[in-house]
PDB file of C-alpha atoms in Angstrom:
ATOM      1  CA  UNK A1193      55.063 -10.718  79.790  1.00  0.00           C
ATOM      2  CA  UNK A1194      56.666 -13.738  77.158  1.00  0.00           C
ATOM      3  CA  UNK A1195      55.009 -16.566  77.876  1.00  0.00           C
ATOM      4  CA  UNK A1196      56.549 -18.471  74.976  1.00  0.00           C
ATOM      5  CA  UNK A1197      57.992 -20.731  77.782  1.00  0.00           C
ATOM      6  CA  UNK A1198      55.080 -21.836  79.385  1.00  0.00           C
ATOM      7  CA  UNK A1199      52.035 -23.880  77.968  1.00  0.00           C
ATOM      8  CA  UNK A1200      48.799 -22.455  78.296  1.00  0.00           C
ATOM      9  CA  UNK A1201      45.765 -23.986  77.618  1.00  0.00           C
ATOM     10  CA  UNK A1202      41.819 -22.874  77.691  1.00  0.00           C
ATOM     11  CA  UNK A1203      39.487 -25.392  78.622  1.00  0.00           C
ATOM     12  CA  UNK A1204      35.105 -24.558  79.069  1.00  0.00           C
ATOM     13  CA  UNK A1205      32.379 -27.185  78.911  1.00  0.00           C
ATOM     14  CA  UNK A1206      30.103 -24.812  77.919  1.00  0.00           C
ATOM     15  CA  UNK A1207      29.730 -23.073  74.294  1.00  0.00           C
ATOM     16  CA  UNK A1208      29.259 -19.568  76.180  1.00  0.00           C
ATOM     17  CA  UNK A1209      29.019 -18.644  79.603  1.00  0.00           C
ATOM     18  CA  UNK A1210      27.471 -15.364  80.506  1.00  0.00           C
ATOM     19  CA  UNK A1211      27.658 -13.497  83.740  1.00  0.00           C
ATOM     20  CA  UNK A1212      27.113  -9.915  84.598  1.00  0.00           C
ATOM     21  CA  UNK A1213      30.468  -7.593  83.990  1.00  0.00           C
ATOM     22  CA  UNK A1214      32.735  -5.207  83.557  1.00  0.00           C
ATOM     23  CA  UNK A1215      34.151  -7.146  80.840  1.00  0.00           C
ATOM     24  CA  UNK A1216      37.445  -5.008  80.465  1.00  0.00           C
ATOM     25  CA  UNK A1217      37.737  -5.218  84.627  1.00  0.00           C
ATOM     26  CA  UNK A1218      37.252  -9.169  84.592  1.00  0.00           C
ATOM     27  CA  UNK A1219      40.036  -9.510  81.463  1.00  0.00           C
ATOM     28  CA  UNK A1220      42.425  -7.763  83.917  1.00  0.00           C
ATOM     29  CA  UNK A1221      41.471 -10.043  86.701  1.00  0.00           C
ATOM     30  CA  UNK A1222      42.368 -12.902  84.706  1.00  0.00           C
ATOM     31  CA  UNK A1223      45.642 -11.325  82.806  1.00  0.00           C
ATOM     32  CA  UNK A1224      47.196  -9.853  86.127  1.00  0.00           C
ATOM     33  CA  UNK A1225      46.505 -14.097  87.656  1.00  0.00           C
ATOM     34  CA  UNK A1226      47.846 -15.458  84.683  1.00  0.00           C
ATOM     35  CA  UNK A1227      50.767 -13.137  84.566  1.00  0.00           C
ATOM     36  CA  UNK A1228      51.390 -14.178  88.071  1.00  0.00           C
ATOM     37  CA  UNK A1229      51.584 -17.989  86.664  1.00  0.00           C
ATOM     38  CA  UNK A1230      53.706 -16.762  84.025  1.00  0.00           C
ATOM     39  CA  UNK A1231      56.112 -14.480  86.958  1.00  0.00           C
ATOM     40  CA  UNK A1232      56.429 -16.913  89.518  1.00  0.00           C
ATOM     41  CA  UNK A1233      56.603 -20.582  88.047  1.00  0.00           C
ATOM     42  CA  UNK A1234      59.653 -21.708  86.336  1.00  0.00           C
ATOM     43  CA  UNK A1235      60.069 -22.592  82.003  1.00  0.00           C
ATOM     44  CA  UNK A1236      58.001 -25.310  80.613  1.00  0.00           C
ATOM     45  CA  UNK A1237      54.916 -24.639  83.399  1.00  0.00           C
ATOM     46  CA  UNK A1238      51.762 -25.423  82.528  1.00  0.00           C
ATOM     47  CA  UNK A1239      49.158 -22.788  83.245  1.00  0.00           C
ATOM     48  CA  UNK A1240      45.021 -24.262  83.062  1.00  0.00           C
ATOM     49  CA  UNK A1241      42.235 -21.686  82.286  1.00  0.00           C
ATOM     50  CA  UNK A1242      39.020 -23.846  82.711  1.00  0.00           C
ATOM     51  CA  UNK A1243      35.474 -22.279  82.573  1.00  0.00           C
ATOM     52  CA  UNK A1244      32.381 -23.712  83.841  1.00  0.00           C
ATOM     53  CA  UNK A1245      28.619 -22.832  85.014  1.00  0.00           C
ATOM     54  CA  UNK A1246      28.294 -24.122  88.541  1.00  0.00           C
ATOM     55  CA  UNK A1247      24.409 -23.869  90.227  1.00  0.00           C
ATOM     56  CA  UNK A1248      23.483 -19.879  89.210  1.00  0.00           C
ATOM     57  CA  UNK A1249      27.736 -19.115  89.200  1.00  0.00           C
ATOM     58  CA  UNK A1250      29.918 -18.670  86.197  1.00  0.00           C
ATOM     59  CA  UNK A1251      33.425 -20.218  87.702  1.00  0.00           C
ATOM     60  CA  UNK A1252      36.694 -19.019  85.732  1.00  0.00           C
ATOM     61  CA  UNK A1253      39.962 -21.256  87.916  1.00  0.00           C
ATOM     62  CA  UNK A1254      43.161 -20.467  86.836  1.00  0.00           C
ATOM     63  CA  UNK A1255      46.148 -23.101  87.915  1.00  0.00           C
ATOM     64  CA  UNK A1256      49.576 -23.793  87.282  1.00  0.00           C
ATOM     65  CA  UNK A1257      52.006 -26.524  88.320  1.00  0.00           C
ATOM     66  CA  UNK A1258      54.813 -24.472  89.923  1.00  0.00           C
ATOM     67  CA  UNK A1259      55.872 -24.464  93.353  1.00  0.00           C
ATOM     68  CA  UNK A1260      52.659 -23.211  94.827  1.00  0.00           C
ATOM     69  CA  UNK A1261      51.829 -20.711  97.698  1.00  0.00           C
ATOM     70  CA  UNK A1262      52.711 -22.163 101.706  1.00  0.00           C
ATOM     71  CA  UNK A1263      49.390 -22.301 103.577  1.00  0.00           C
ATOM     72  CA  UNK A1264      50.159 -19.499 105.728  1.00  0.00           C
ATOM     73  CA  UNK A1265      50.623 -16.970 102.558  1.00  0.00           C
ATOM     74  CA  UNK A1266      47.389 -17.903 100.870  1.00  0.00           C
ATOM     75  CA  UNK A1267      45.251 -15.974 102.598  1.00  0.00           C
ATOM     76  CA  UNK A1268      47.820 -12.214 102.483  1.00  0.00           C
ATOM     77  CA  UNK A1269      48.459 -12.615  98.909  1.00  0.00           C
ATOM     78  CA  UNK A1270      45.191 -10.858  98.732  1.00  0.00           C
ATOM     79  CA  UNK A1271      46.735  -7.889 101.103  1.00  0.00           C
ATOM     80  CA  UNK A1272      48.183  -4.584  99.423  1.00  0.00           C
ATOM     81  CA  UNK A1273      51.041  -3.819  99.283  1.00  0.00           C
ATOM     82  CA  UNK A1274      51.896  -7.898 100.180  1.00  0.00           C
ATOM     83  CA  UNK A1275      54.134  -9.907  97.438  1.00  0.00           C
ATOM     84  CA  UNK A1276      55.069 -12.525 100.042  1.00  0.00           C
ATOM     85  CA  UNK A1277      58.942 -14.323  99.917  1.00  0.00           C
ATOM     86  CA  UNK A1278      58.370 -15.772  96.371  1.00  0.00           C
ATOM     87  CA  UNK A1279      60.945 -14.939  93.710  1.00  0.00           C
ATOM     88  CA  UNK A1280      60.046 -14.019  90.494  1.00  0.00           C
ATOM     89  CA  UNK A1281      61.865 -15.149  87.718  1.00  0.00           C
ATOM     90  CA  UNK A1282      62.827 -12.081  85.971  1.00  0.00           C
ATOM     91  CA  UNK A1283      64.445 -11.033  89.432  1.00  0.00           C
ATOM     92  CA  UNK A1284      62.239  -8.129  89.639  1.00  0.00           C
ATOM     93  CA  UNK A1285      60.112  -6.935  92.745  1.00  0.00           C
ATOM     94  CA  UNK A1286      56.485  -6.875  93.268  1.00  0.00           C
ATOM     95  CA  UNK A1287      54.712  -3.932  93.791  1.00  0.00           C
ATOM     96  CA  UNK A1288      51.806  -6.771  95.787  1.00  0.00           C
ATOM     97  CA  UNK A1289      49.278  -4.831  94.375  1.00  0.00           C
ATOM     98  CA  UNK A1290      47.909  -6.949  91.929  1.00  0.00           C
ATOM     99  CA  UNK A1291      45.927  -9.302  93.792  1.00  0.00           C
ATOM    100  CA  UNK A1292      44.406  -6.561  95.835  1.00  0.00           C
ATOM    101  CA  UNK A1293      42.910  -5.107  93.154  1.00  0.00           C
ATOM    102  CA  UNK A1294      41.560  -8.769  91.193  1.00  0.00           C
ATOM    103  CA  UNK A1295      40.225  -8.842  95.009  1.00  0.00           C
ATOM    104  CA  UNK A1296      38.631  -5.379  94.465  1.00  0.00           C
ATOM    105  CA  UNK A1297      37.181  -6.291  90.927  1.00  0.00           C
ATOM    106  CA  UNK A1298      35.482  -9.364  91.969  1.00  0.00           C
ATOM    107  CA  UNK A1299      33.957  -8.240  95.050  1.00  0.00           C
ATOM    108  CA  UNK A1300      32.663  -5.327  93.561  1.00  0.00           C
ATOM    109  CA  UNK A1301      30.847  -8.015  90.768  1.00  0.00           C
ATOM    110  CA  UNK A1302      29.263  -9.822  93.945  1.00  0.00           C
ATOM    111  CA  UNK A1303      31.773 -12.769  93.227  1.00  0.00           C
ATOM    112  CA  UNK A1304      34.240 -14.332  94.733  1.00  0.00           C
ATOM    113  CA  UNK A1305      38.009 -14.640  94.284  1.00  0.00           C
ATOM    114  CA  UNK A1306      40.310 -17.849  96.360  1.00  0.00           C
ATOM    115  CA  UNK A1307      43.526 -19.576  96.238  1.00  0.00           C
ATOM    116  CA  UNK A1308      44.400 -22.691  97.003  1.00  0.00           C
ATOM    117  CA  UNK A1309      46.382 -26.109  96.182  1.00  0.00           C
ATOM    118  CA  UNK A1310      47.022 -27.513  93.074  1.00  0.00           C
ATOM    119  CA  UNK A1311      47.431 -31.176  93.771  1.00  0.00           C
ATOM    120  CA  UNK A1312      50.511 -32.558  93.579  1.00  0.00           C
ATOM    121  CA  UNK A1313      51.978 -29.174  93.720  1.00  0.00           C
ATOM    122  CA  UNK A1314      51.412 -25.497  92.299  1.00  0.00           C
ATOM    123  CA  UNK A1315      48.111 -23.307  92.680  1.00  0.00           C
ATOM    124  CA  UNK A1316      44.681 -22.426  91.508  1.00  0.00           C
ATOM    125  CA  UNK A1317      42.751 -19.409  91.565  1.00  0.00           C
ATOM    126  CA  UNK A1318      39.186 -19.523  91.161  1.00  0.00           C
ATOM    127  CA  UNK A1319      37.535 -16.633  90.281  1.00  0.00           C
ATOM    128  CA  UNK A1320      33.128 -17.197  91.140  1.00  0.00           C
ATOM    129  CA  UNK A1321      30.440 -14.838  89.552  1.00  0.00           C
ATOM    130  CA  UNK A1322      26.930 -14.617  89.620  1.00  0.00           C
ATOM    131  CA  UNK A1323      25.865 -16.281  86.195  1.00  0.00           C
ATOM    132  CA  UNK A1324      23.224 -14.341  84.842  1.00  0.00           C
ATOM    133  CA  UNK A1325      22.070 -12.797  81.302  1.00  0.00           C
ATOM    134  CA  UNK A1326      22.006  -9.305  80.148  1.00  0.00           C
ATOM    135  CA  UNK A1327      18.728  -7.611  79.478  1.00  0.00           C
ATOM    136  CA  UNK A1328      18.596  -5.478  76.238  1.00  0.00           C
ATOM    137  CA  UNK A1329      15.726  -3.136  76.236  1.00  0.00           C
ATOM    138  CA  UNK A1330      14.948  -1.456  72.804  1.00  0.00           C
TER     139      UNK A1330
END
């Protein structure tokens, strides 16, 4: 997706944050919610990636000023097969499987995927994992 119309920035307080993964699974967790961003908020959006280590969790929130989500759709945009009444700018349809799956990936990582409100208006997404180093055994 072009998201030469949109500003996107990357914010983390920390110099690394590790967390047990699938690395290549998480990376399409956070593409297919930024992608969303990029589908459903209108040129010149601003889309926020901010990382941070919470307690023992690795938090990854993705948010964007557009329209947001009504209250009563936050909860089934997890749902397959759901894409909800939102229009996407390049006029074409959702498959509403998307979500489901970034669902899917997180849960099976023992995290920990919401949406809610980004205040004044748009959403976030904020992705929770267990923080946690890798072991290397030689």
């Amino acid at each position: 997706r072009k998201s030469v119309e949109h500003h996107i920035t990357v914010r983390h307080k920390e110099d690394y944050l590790l967390a047990k993964m699938d690395a290549k699974l998480m990376v399409q967790v956070i593409i297919n919610i930024v992608d969303n961003a990029i589908k459903y908020t209108p040129k010149g959006s601003n889309i926020l990636i901010k990382t941070w280590k919470q307690e023992d969790k690795a938090v990854i929130t993705i948010a964007d000023d557009g329209d947001g989500i009504p209250d009563d759709m936050k909860e089934r945009v997890f749902d397959m097969f759901y894409s909800g009444a939102n229009k996407i700018a390049d006029s074409r349809r959702s498959l509403g499987l998307g979500l489901s799956l970034c669902r899917s990936i997180v849960n099976a990582h023992g995290g920990k995927i919401t949406v809610s409100d980004n205040t004044p208006h748009g959403t976030v997404f904020t992705v929770t994992l267990p923080a946690g180093e890798v072991e290397i055994h030689e």
